[in-house]
Coordinates of C-alpha atoms (C1' of nucleotides) in Angstrom, one line a residue:
Chain A
M1 CA 129.7 100.9 85.2
T2 CA 128.6 102.9 82.3
S3 CA 126.4 100.9 80.0
S4 CA 126.7 101.5 76.3
A5 CA 124.0 103.8 75.0
P6 CA 120.7 101.8 75.0
A7 CA 119.0 101.7 71.6
P8 CA 116.2 104.2 71.6
T9 CA 113.0 102.5 72.7
K10 CA 110.9 102.3 69.6
T11 CA 107.2 101.9 69.7
G12 CA 105.4 100.9 66.5
D13 CA 104.1 103.6 64.2
F14 CA 101.1 103.7 61.9
I15 CA 103.2 102.6 58.9
R16 CA 104.4 99.5 60.6
D17 CA 100.8 98.9 61.8
I18 CA 99.6 99.0 58.2
I19 CA 102.4 96.6 57.1
D20 CA 101.6 94.2 59.9
E21 CA 97.9 94.2 58.9
D22 CA 98.8 93.6 55.2
L23 CA 101.0 90.7 56.1
K24 CA 98.4 89.3 58.5
A25 CA 95.7 89.6 55.9
G26 CA 97.9 87.9 53.3
R27 CA 98.0 90.9 51.0
H28 CA 101.7 90.7 50.8
T29 CA 104.3 88.1 51.6
K30 CA 107.2 90.5 51.4
V31 CA 107.8 94.3 51.9
I32 CA 109.3 96.4 49.2
T33 CA 109.9 100.1 49.7
R34 CA 111.9 102.7 47.9
F35 CA 113.6 106.0 48.6
P36 CA 112.9 108.2 45.6
P37 CA 114.9 111.5 45.6
E38 CA 114.9 113.8 42.7
P39 CA 118.5 114.3 41.8
N40 CA 118.4 118.1 41.9
G41 CA 120.0 118.9 45.2
F42 CA 121.7 117.6 48.3
L43 CA 120.2 115.4 50.9
H44 CA 119.5 116.9 54.4
I45 CA 118.5 115.5 57.7
G46 CA 114.8 115.6 56.6
H47 CA 115.7 113.1 53.9
A48 CA 117.5 111.1 56.6
K49 CA 114.2 110.5 58.3
S50 CA 112.7 109.1 55.1
I51 CA 115.9 107.0 54.4
C52 CA 115.8 105.5 57.9
L53 CA 112.1 104.8 57.5
N54 CA 112.3 103.1 54.1
F55 CA 115.6 101.3 54.4
G56 CA 114.9 100.6 58.0
L57 CA 111.6 98.9 57.2
A58 CA 113.2 96.7 54.6
L59 CA 115.9 95.7 57.0
E60 CA 113.5 95.0 59.8
Y61 CA 111.0 93.0 57.8
R62 CA 113.7 91.1 56.0
E63 CA 114.5 89.4 59.3
K64 CA 111.0 88.0 59.4
L65 CA 110.2 87.6 55.8
G66 CA 113.6 86.8 54.3
A67 CA 115.1 87.8 51.0
G68 CA 112.8 89.6 48.6
T69 CA 112.0 92.2 51.2
R70 CA 114.0 95.1 50.1
C71 CA 114.4 98.8 49.5
H72 CA 115.3 100.4 46.2
L73 CA 117.1 103.7 45.6
R74 CA 115.2 105.3 42.7
F75 CA 116.1 108.6 41.2
D76 CA 112.9 110.5 40.3
D77 CA 114.4 112.1 37.2
T78 CA 111.4 113.3 35.2
D79 CA 112.4 117.0 34.9
P80 CA 115.6 117.2 32.8
A81 CA 116.0 120.9 33.3
K82 CA 116.9 120.6 36.9
E83 CA 118.5 117.2 37.4
D84 CA 122.1 116.1 37.2
T85 CA 124.4 113.2 37.6
L86 CA 126.5 115.2 40.0
F87 CA 123.6 115.2 42.5
E88 CA 123.1 111.5 42.0
D89 CA 126.6 110.8 43.1
G90 CA 126.2 113.0 46.2
I91 CA 123.0 111.3 47.1
Q92 CA 124.5 107.9 46.8
A93 CA 127.4 108.8 48.9
D94 CA 125.2 110.3 51.6
V95 CA 122.9 107.2 51.7
R96 CA 125.9 105.0 52.1
W97 CA 127.5 107.2 54.7
L98 CA 124.3 107.0 56.7
G99 CA 124.8 103.2 56.7
F100 CA 122.4 102.0 54.2
D101 CA 122.7 100.1 50.9
W102 CA 120.1 99.7 48.3
D103 CA 118.8 96.6 46.6
G104 CA 118.8 97.9 43.1
L105 CA 119.5 101.4 41.8
Y106 CA 116.8 102.6 39.5
H107 CA 115.7 105.7 37.6
A108 CA 112.2 106.7 36.7
S109 CA 113.7 107.3 33.3
D110 CA 114.4 103.5 33.0
Y111 CA 110.6 103.2 32.4
F112 CA 110.1 106.0 29.9
E113 CA 109.3 103.6 27.1
Q114 CA 106.8 101.7 29.1
M115 CA 105.2 104.8 30.4
Y116 CA 104.8 106.0 26.8
D117 CA 103.1 102.7 25.9
Y118 CA 100.7 103.1 28.9
A119 CA 99.9 106.6 27.7
E120 CA 98.9 105.4 24.3
H121 CA 96.7 102.8 25.9
L122 CA 95.1 105.5 28.0
I123 CA 94.4 107.5 24.9
K124 CA 92.9 104.4 23.2
E125 CA 90.7 103.9 26.2
G126 CA 89.5 107.5 25.9
K127 CA 91.1 108.2 29.3
A128 CA 93.7 110.7 28.1
F129 CA 93.7 113.5 25.5
V130 CA 96.1 116.0 23.9
C131 CA 95.3 119.5 25.1
S132 CA 96.5 122.5 23.1
L133 CA 95.5 125.2 25.5
T134 CA 98.3 127.6 26.5
D135 CA 99.8 127.6 29.9
A136 CA 97.7 130.5 31.0
E137 CA 94.5 129.0 29.6
I138 CA 95.1 125.7 31.4
K139 CA 95.5 127.5 34.6
E140 CA 92.3 129.5 33.9
Y141 CA 90.3 126.5 33.0
R142 CA 91.4 124.7 36.1
G143 CA 89.2 126.9 38.3
N144 CA 90.2 127.2 42.0
V145 CA 89.5 125.5 45.3
T146 CA 86.0 126.9 45.5
T147 CA 84.9 127.0 41.9
P148 CA 84.9 124.0 39.5
G149 CA 87.0 124.0 36.4
K150 CA 85.8 124.0 32.8
N151 CA 86.4 121.3 30.2
S152 CA 89.2 122.0 27.7
P153 CA 87.8 122.6 24.2
Y154 CA 90.2 119.9 23.1
R155 CA 88.8 117.4 25.5
D156 CA 86.7 115.6 23.0
R157 CA 89.3 115.0 20.3
S158 CA 88.9 111.6 18.7
V159 CA 91.1 108.8 19.7
E160 CA 92.8 108.9 16.3
E161 CA 93.6 112.5 16.5
N162 CA 94.9 112.2 20.0
L163 CA 97.1 109.3 19.1
D164 CA 98.4 111.1 16.0
L165 CA 99.2 114.2 18.0
F166 CA 100.8 112.3 20.8
R167 CA 103.0 110.4 18.5
R168 CA 104.0 113.6 16.8
M169 CA 104.7 115.1 20.2
R170 CA 107.2 112.3 20.7
K171 CA 108.7 112.7 17.3
G172 CA 109.5 116.3 18.1
E173 CA 107.2 118.0 15.7
F174 CA 106.0 120.6 18.2
K175 CA 107.7 123.2 20.3
D176 CA 107.8 123.2 24.1
S177 CA 104.4 123.7 25.7
E178 CA 102.6 123.6 22.4
H179 CA 100.6 120.6 23.5
V180 CA 100.4 118.4 26.7
L181 CA 98.9 115.1 27.4
R182 CA 96.2 115.1 30.0
G183 CA 94.2 112.5 31.9
K184 CA 90.5 112.8 31.2
I185 CA 89.0 112.7 34.6
D186 CA 86.8 115.4 36.0
M187 CA 87.2 119.2 35.8
A188 CA 84.7 119.7 38.6
N189 CA 86.4 117.3 41.0
A190 CA 86.8 118.9 44.5
N191 CA 90.3 117.5 44.5
M192 CA 92.2 119.8 42.2
K193 CA 94.7 117.1 41.4
M194 CA 91.9 115.2 39.6
R195 CA 91.0 118.1 37.2
D196 CA 92.3 116.5 34.0
P197 CA 95.9 116.4 35.3
M198 CA 98.8 116.8 33.0
L199 CA 100.6 113.6 32.3
Y200 CA 103.2 114.6 29.7
R201 CA 104.8 117.9 28.7
I202 CA 107.1 118.7 25.8
R203 CA 110.6 119.6 26.8
H204 CA 113.3 119.9 24.1
T205 CA 116.0 119.4 26.8
A206 CA 118.6 116.7 27.0
H207 CA 118.2 114.4 30.0
H208 CA 121.2 113.3 32.1
M209 CA 120.3 109.7 31.6
T210 CA 118.4 109.4 28.3
G211 CA 120.2 112.1 26.4
D212 CA 118.3 113.3 23.4
K213 CA 116.1 110.3 23.1
W214 CA 113.0 112.0 24.4
C215 CA 111.5 115.4 24.0
I216 CA 108.4 114.6 26.0
Y217 CA 108.7 113.9 29.7
P218 CA 106.1 112.4 32.1
M219 CA 104.9 114.3 35.2
Y220 CA 105.5 113.1 38.7
D221 CA 101.9 112.0 39.3
Y222 CA 102.1 109.8 36.3
A223 CA 105.6 108.5 36.5
H224 CA 105.7 107.7 40.2
P225 CA 102.9 105.2 40.5
I226 CA 104.1 103.4 37.3
S227 CA 107.6 103.2 38.6
D228 CA 106.4 101.8 41.9
A229 CA 104.2 99.3 40.1
I230 CA 107.0 98.1 37.8
E231 CA 109.4 97.7 40.7
G232 CA 106.9 95.8 42.7
I233 CA 106.8 98.3 45.5
T234 CA 104.4 97.3 48.2
H235 CA 104.4 100.4 50.4
S236 CA 105.1 103.7 48.7
I237 CA 105.8 106.1 51.5
C238 CA 105.9 109.8 51.0
T239 CA 105.3 113.0 52.9
L240 CA 102.0 114.7 53.8
E241 CA 101.8 117.2 51.0
F242 CA 101.1 114.3 48.7
E243 CA 97.9 113.3 50.4
N244 CA 95.9 114.9 47.6
N245 CA 98.0 113.2 45.0
R246 CA 97.0 109.8 46.3
E247 CA 93.7 109.7 44.4
L248 CA 95.6 110.3 41.2
Y249 CA 98.2 107.7 42.1
D250 CA 95.4 105.2 42.5
W251 CA 93.7 106.3 39.2
T252 CA 97.0 105.9 37.3
I253 CA 97.6 102.4 38.6
D254 CA 94.1 101.3 38.2
N255 CA 94.1 102.4 34.5
L256 CA 97.3 100.7 33.5
I257 CA 96.6 98.1 30.7
D258 CA 98.5 95.3 32.3
Y259 CA 97.5 96.1 35.8
A260 CA 97.2 92.5 36.7
K261 CA 100.7 91.7 35.5
F262 CA 102.4 93.6 38.3
P263 CA 103.8 91.8 41.2
S264 CA 101.8 93.8 43.7
R265 CA 99.4 96.7 43.8
P266 CA 101.4 99.5 45.5
H267 CA 99.7 101.8 47.9
Q268 CA 100.8 105.2 49.0
Y269 CA 101.0 106.3 52.6
E270 CA 102.0 109.7 53.9
F271 CA 103.9 110.7 57.0
A272 CA 104.9 114.1 58.4
R273 CA 108.2 115.4 57.1
L274 CA 110.8 116.4 59.7
N275 CA 111.0 120.0 60.8
L276 CA 113.8 121.2 63.1
N277 CA 114.1 124.5 64.9
Y278 CA 117.1 126.8 64.8
T279 CA 117.8 125.7 61.2
V280 CA 116.3 125.6 57.7
L281 CA 115.4 122.5 55.8
S282 CA 113.8 123.8 52.6
K283 CA 115.6 123.2 49.4
R284 CA 115.1 126.8 48.4
R285 CA 116.6 128.3 51.5
L286 CA 119.5 125.9 51.6
L287 CA 120.2 126.8 48.0
E288 CA 120.1 130.4 48.8
L289 CA 122.6 130.1 51.7
V290 CA 125.0 128.2 49.4
E291 CA 124.6 130.3 46.3
G292 CA 124.6 133.6 48.2
K293 CA 127.9 132.5 49.8
H294 CA 126.5 132.8 53.3
V295 CA 128.1 129.5 54.0
S296 CA 131.1 127.8 52.4
G297 CA 129.3 125.1 50.4
W298 CA 126.8 122.2 50.7
D299 CA 129.1 120.6 53.3
D300 CA 129.4 123.7 55.5
P301 CA 129.2 122.4 59.0
R302 CA 126.5 124.9 59.9
L303 CA 124.1 123.3 57.5
P304 CA 121.7 120.5 58.2
T305 CA 122.7 118.7 55.0
I306 CA 124.0 115.2 55.4
A307 CA 127.3 116.4 54.0
G308 CA 127.3 119.3 56.4
L309 CA 126.5 117.2 59.4
R310 CA 129.2 114.7 58.4
R311 CA 131.8 117.5 58.2
R312 CA 130.6 118.9 61.4
G313 CA 131.4 115.6 63.0
Y314 CA 128.0 114.0 63.5
T315 CA 128.1 110.2 63.3
P316 CA 125.8 108.2 61.1
E317 CA 124.7 106.3 64.2
S318 CA 123.7 109.5 66.0
I319 CA 121.6 110.6 63.1
R320 CA 119.9 107.2 62.8
N321 CA 119.1 107.2 66.5
F322 CA 117.7 110.7 66.2
C323 CA 115.4 109.5 63.4
T324 CA 114.1 106.7 65.5
T325 CA 113.6 108.9 68.6
V326 CA 111.5 111.4 66.6
G327 CA 109.2 108.7 65.4
V328 CA 106.9 108.6 62.4
A329 CA 103.4 110.1 62.6
K330 CA 101.0 112.3 60.7
A331 CA 101.0 115.5 62.7
N332 CA 103.0 118.4 61.5
S333 CA 105.6 119.0 64.1
V334 CA 108.9 120.8 64.8
V335 CA 111.5 118.8 66.6
D336 CA 113.8 120.6 69.0
M337 CA 117.4 120.9 68.0
A338 CA 118.3 119.8 71.5
Q339 CA 117.0 116.4 70.6
L340 CA 119.6 116.1 67.8
E341 CA 122.3 117.5 70.1
F342 CA 121.5 114.9 72.7
C343 CA 121.9 112.1 70.2
I344 CA 125.4 113.1 69.2
R345 CA 126.5 113.7 72.8
D346 CA 125.1 110.4 73.7
D347 CA 127.0 108.6 71.0
L348 CA 130.3 110.5 71.4
N349 CA 130.2 110.2 75.2
Q350 CA 130.8 106.5 74.7
S351 CA 133.4 106.6 71.9
A352 CA 135.4 109.9 72.0
P353 CA 138.7 109.9 73.8
R354 CA 139.1 112.8 76.3
V355 CA 142.0 115.2 75.6
L356 CA 143.1 118.6 76.9
A357 CA 142.9 121.6 74.7
V358 CA 143.0 125.3 75.6
L359 CA 140.9 127.4 73.2
K360 CA 141.7 130.9 74.6
P361 CA 145.1 130.6 76.3
L362 CA 146.2 132.4 79.4
K363 CA 149.7 131.7 80.5
V364 CA 150.4 130.6 84.1
V365 CA 153.9 130.5 85.5
I366 CA 154.3 128.1 88.4
T367 CA 156.9 129.9 90.4
N368 CA 157.9 127.2 92.8
Y369 CA 158.3 124.5 90.0
P370 CA 161.9 123.8 88.9
D371 CA 162.7 125.7 85.7
D372 CA 163.7 122.9 83.4
Q373 CA 161.8 120.1 84.9
V374 CA 159.2 118.1 82.9
Q375 CA 157.1 115.4 84.3
E376 CA 155.2 112.9 82.1
L377 CA 151.9 112.4 83.8
D378 CA 149.3 109.6 83.2
A379 CA 146.1 110.7 81.7
A380 CA 143.3 108.2 80.9
Y381 CA 141.4 108.6 77.6
F382 CA 138.2 107.6 79.2
P383 CA 136.6 108.1 82.7
P384 CA 137.4 105.3 85.2
D385 CA 133.9 103.8 85.0
F386 CA 134.1 103.2 81.2
P387 CA 134.9 99.9 79.6
K388 CA 137.7 101.4 77.4
Q389 CA 140.9 102.0 79.4
A390 CA 143.5 103.4 77.1
S391 CA 145.7 106.3 78.3
R392 CA 148.6 108.5 77.3
K393 CA 151.3 110.6 78.9
I394 CA 151.0 114.4 79.1
P395 CA 153.9 116.6 79.9
F396 CA 153.8 119.0 82.8
S397 CA 156.2 121.9 83.2
K398 CA 156.7 125.3 84.8
E399 CA 154.7 127.3 82.2
I400 CA 151.3 126.2 81.2
Y401 CA 148.2 127.6 79.5
V402 CA 144.8 127.6 81.0
E403 CA 141.5 128.8 79.6
Q404 CA 140.9 132.6 80.0
D405 CA 137.3 131.8 81.0
D406 CA 138.6 129.7 83.9
F407 CA 140.0 132.8 85.6
M408 CA 138.2 135.7 87.2
L409 CA 139.8 138.7 88.8
E410 CA 136.8 139.2 91.0
P411 CA 135.2 135.8 91.2
I412 CA 131.4 135.7 91.5
K413 CA 129.6 133.5 93.9
D414 CA 130.1 129.8 93.4
F415 CA 132.9 130.3 90.8
H416 CA 135.0 127.2 91.5
R417 CA 137.9 128.1 89.2
L418 CA 141.0 130.3 89.3
A419 CA 141.1 133.7 91.0
P420 CA 143.6 135.6 93.0
G421 CA 144.5 133.6 96.1
K422 CA 142.3 130.7 95.0
E423 CA 143.3 127.1 94.5
V424 CA 142.2 124.7 91.7
R425 CA 143.1 121.3 90.5
L426 CA 144.9 121.0 87.2
R427 CA 143.3 117.9 85.6
Y428 CA 145.5 114.9 85.9
A429 CA 148.2 117.0 87.7
Y430 CA 148.7 119.2 90.7
C431 CA 146.6 121.7 92.6
I432 CA 147.8 125.3 92.1
T433 CA 147.1 128.5 93.9
C434 CA 147.0 131.8 92.1
T435 CA 149.6 134.1 93.8
N436 CA 149.9 137.0 91.3
V437 CA 148.2 138.6 88.4
V438 CA 150.2 140.3 85.6
K439 CA 148.4 143.0 83.6
D440 CA 149.4 145.1 80.6
E441 CA 149.1 148.9 80.7
D442 CA 145.4 148.7 79.7
G443 CA 144.7 146.6 82.7
N444 CA 144.2 143.4 80.8
V445 CA 145.3 140.2 82.5
T446 CA 148.2 138.8 80.5
E447 CA 149.7 136.2 82.8
L448 CA 149.2 134.5 86.1
H449 CA 151.7 133.4 88.7
A450 CA 150.9 130.4 90.9
T451 CA 152.4 127.9 93.2
Y452 CA 151.8 124.2 93.1
D453 CA 151.5 121.8 96.0
P454 CA 153.8 118.8 95.3
A455 CA 151.7 116.6 97.6
T456 CA 148.6 116.8 95.4
L457 CA 149.6 114.6 92.5
G458 CA 147.1 111.8 92.5
A459 CA 146.1 112.8 96.1
N460 CA 143.7 115.2 97.7
P461 CA 145.2 118.3 99.4
E462 CA 145.6 118.0 103.1
G463 CA 143.0 119.8 105.3
R464 CA 141.2 121.7 102.6
K465 CA 138.8 121.1 99.7
V466 CA 139.5 122.1 96.2
K467 CA 136.3 122.3 94.3
G468 CA 137.3 123.1 90.8
T469 CA 139.3 121.1 88.2
I470 CA 140.4 122.9 85.1
H471 CA 142.1 121.8 81.9
W472 CA 145.6 123.0 80.9
V473 CA 148.4 122.3 78.5
S474 CA 152.2 122.6 78.9
A475 CA 153.3 125.8 77.1
K476 CA 156.4 124.4 75.5
H477 CA 154.9 121.1 74.5
A478 CA 151.6 122.3 73.2
A479 CA 150.7 122.2 69.6
N480 CA 149.0 125.1 67.9
A481 CA 145.6 124.6 66.3
E482 CA 142.8 126.4 64.6
V483 CA 139.5 125.6 66.2
R484 CA 136.2 126.4 64.5
L485 CA 133.4 126.9 67.0
Y486 CA 130.1 126.0 65.4
D487 CA 126.8 126.8 66.8
R488 CA 123.2 126.7 65.6
L489 CA 122.6 128.2 62.2
L490 CA 119.7 130.4 63.3
S491 CA 119.6 132.6 66.3
V492 CA 115.8 132.1 66.5
E493 CA 113.7 129.0 66.6
A494 CA 112.0 129.7 63.3
P495 CA 112.7 132.4 60.8
P496 CA 109.9 134.8 60.1
A497 CA 107.2 133.1 57.9
G498 CA 108.0 135.7 55.1
K499 CA 108.9 134.5 51.7
D500 CA 112.0 135.7 49.9
S501 CA 115.3 136.2 51.7
E502 CA 113.9 137.4 55.1
F503 CA 115.2 134.3 56.8
L504 CA 118.8 135.5 56.2
N505 CA 118.3 138.0 59.0
A506 CA 117.8 135.2 61.4
V507 CA 121.1 133.6 60.6
N508 CA 123.2 133.4 63.7
P509 CA 126.3 135.6 63.2
N510 CA 128.0 133.4 65.8
A511 CA 127.2 130.2 64.1
L512 CA 130.9 130.1 63.2
Q513 CA 133.7 131.5 65.3
V514 CA 137.2 130.8 64.2
L515 CA 139.9 130.6 66.9
T516 CA 143.5 130.5 65.6
D517 CA 145.7 130.6 68.6
C518 CA 144.5 127.5 70.4
K519 CA 146.9 125.3 72.3
V520 CA 146.3 121.6 72.3
E521 CA 148.0 118.7 74.0
R522 CA 151.0 117.2 72.4
S523 CA 149.3 113.9 71.4
L524 CA 146.9 115.8 69.1
A525 CA 149.8 116.7 66.8
E526 CA 149.5 113.3 65.4
S527 CA 145.7 113.2 65.1
K528 CA 144.2 112.4 61.7
A529 CA 141.5 114.1 59.8
G530 CA 138.1 112.6 60.8
E531 CA 139.1 111.7 64.3
R532 CA 136.8 112.8 67.1
F533 CA 137.7 113.8 70.6
Q534 CA 136.2 115.3 73.6
F535 CA 138.1 118.4 74.6
E536 CA 137.5 118.1 78.3
R537 CA 135.0 120.4 79.9
Q538 CA 134.3 122.0 76.5
G539 CA 132.7 119.7 73.9
Y540 CA 133.2 117.2 71.2
F541 CA 135.4 118.1 68.3
I542 CA 136.5 116.5 65.0
A543 CA 139.7 117.0 63.0
D544 CA 138.3 118.6 59.9
E545 CA 138.2 116.2 57.0
K546 CA 139.4 118.7 54.5
D547 CA 141.7 121.2 56.2
H548 CA 143.3 119.3 59.0
K549 CA 146.8 118.0 58.4
P550 CA 150.0 117.5 60.4
G551 CA 151.5 120.9 61.3
A552 CA 148.2 122.6 60.5
L553 CA 145.7 121.2 62.9
V554 CA 142.1 122.2 62.4
F555 CA 139.2 121.1 64.7
N556 CA 135.5 121.6 64.3
R557 CA 133.3 121.8 67.4
I558 CA 130.6 119.3 66.9
V559 CA 128.6 120.2 70.0
T560 CA 129.4 121.6 73.4
L561 CA 129.2 119.5 76.6
K562 CA 126.1 120.2 78.7
D563 CA 127.1 123.1 80.9
S564 CA 124.9 123.5 84.0
W565 CA 127.2 126.3 85.3
A566 CA 126.6 128.4 82.2
R567 CA 122.9 127.7 82.4
A568 CA 122.9 128.8 86.1
Q569 CA 124.7 132.0 85.0
K570 CA 122.0 132.9 82.6
K571 CA 119.4 132.9 85.4
Chain B
rU1 C1' 83.2 129.1 50.7
rG2 C1' 85.2 123.1 48.2
rG3 C1' 88.3 118.9 49.1
rG4 C1' 92.2 116.3 51.8
rG5 C1' 94.6 116.0 56.6
rU6 C1' 96.0 116.9 61.9
rG7 C1' 95.0 118.4 67.1
rU8 C1' 97.7 113.9 74.0
rC9 C1' 103.1 117.7 79.0
rG10 C1' 107.7 123.4 76.9
rC11 C1' 109.4 119.8 72.2
rC12 C1' 108.7 114.8 69.8
rA13 C1' 105.4 110.7 70.7
rA14 C1' 102.6 105.9 72.6
rG15 C1' 97.6 105.0 73.5
rU16 C1' 92.6 101.4 69.0
rG17 C1' 86.2 101.8 75.5
rG18 C1' 88.8 99.8 81.4
rU19 C1' 90.8 104.5 84.3
rA20 C1' 97.5 108.9 80.5
rA21 C1' 104.1 104.7 78.0
rG22 C1' 108.8 106.5 76.7
rG23 C1' 112.6 110.1 74.9
rC24 C1' 114.3 115.3 74.9
rA25 C1' 114.1 119.8 77.7
rG26 C1' 113.5 121.4 82.8
rC27 C1' 113.8 121.0 88.3
rU28 C1' 115.8 118.4 93.2
rG29 C1' 119.4 115.6 95.4
rG30 C1' 123.8 111.9 95.3
rU31 C1' 128.6 110.3 93.1
rU32 C1' 132.7 112.6 90.5
rC33 C1' 140.4 115.1 89.5
rU34 C1' 135.4 116.9 83.2
rG35 C1' 130.2 122.4 86.9
rA36 C1' 130.5 116.2 81.7
rU37 C1' 129.0 111.2 82.4
rC38 C1' 126.4 108.2 85.8
rC39 C1' 122.6 107.3 89.7
rA40 C1' 117.9 108.5 92.4
rG41 C1' 113.6 111.5 92.5
rC42 C1' 110.0 115.2 90.5
rC43 C1' 107.6 116.9 86.0
rA44 C1' 99.5 115.8 82.0
rU45 C1' 93.4 114.2 87.9
rU46 C1' 94.0 115.1 82.1
rC47 C1' 94.1 114.3 76.2
rC48 C1' 91.7 121.5 71.2
rG49 C1' 86.5 123.2 73.2
rA50 C1' 81.2 122.1 74.3
rG51 C1' 77.4 118.7 74.7
rG52 C1' 75.9 113.4 74.7
rU53 C1' 76.2 107.6 75.0
rU54 C1' 78.3 104.2 78.8
rC55 C1' 79.2 101.2 85.2
rA56 C1' 83.6 103.2 82.6
rA57 C1' 85.6 107.9 77.1
rA58 C1' 92.0 110.5 74.9
rU59 C1' 89.4 106.5 72.6
rC60 C1' 82.2 106.1 70.4
rC61 C1' 78.3 110.0 68.8
rU62 C1' 77.0 115.3 67.9
rU63 C1' 78.7 120.0 67.3
rG64 C1' 82.1 123.8 67.3
rC65 C1' 87.3 125.8 67.0
rA66 C1' 92.5 125.9 65.5
rC67 C1' 96.4 124.6 62.3
rC68 C1' 98.5 122.2 57.7
rC69 C1' 98.0 120.8 52.3
rC70 C1' 95.7 121.4 47.2
rA71 C1' 94.7 126.4 41.9
rG72 C1' 103.7 124.5 38.7
rC73 C1' 103.8 122.3 31.6
rC74 C1' 108.2 121.1 40.0
rA75 C1' 108.6 116.8 42.9

RNA sequence: UGGGGUGUCGCCAAGUGGUAAGGCAGCUGGUUCUGAUCCAGCCAUUCCGAGGUUCAAAUCCUUGCACCCCAGCCA
């Protein structure tokens, strides 16, 4: 009896430990998280880790703490130059596809007015000032990691002047970059993020949500903590590179005028982002692959984007399981692609019906089988020890196709398949023995002749062992199909550390191989886009969601089956 | 050379002073009309290194070392 895939064993992680302690100490009575993407691109599997963490936490703790515990989807839309509604739509679709729903859809831009008020308050308190240094001067005054910065000459402007300037910034009296609002903290702080950080910049650019209402926009470090505070976020979870920003996150919240009014004092916690070998996860590289037309689009099945994985045939369940198996911790790490591949095989092993498909056909004529006879044979969709027990009929006739790779003119040791004089079992059908090899003038094998043993249908042959079983398809009943064989995006674990486009050299030229003369069993002629199958002995495939239609069958290989024979060959 | 982090099996990752979980990968063997699945077994005398405290240390102390992040008017 095959048990259904056990849920991955999950041990607690440091985030859950923190939450448990907070709850125990009475600091919170509910847990509110948020997933805060910037709507400037597509989500990838790295985001899935964050989504599973944030939404997963809300789901888990809601069971103990009841309603009120929730996870928001918030678009971090503070840079109008890069962001777009189009991306928001894609992100929402991806989150939903992964199986999550948000309790409230928000935008950082919802709070622009309030952020502005807080900024005026900061100015009145003498904690922020309008700086009129140029871009280059600001950079110069900031110092570097080993030398302290210098105070801006505008740092001591009066509250009145600052207020006046800031109000005029809002009114649009200045050009882009003419002034900025900065927090007045400490130019000598060892944490560079605390050297009078920029809070607002002037951008005469329309925003996809607020239109032309604003020409000054808050920076991430100012907008994020305020958004969290307003929404009552209890645990604000982000990735490791924001560790240095935490001090500023705290400074911002602690200096809000109505600090005490907020439902909870949010705290930021950082975890290690996901890294995967044999692929790329950086926004920049993904963008370059798409814009450089190295792939067909954001949903190219070679890509680790959510849209790409979906089209490739990955299930949401398998991705969620993957996220829980990789865990949540603080050490930078690179997860092995084999882990992801395991998760999808594990899922599909349970759910995908088995069918027969010949990818690279080699015709076999069964010389002792009656010319016009056709037998309808029973073929189970799932192995006998599975709970599901559906089956279909597959036609058997005199001419069939088998896989080219399942024949060897001169078989090597331990090759259990077809070769001159050798006998194999045809899955769900008879055993056949290869009696003759037909070649063209170049010596290529073009056809095989074989004889079948009528006594071997549903029974073992008498007095001999047949080791191999191969898949096949009846020549005159088979449907034609295009099959896209996908493999890992990169041919090396990690592209060279180099900047620019060097990683393109690491792109696996065989990440996509298109086969157009495939022969698939009759039943697949009626398959629908999005249906997943196991092509026996080969792998899991999905009928392409865009291109597959009746009469023009197109299947994508999701992942191969484990192949210990192939592995043994490599040694 | 400043500050913030991290170092436990090939890859993830538990472990919170009591004598190294689990998953993936790998290796053996068994079952099998998928060289798949499934099943059984193996896989860290040792936790970045060196000292120290302790009856007892991956866990505490000292001191090295390695790697990551911070000098966008990006997030």
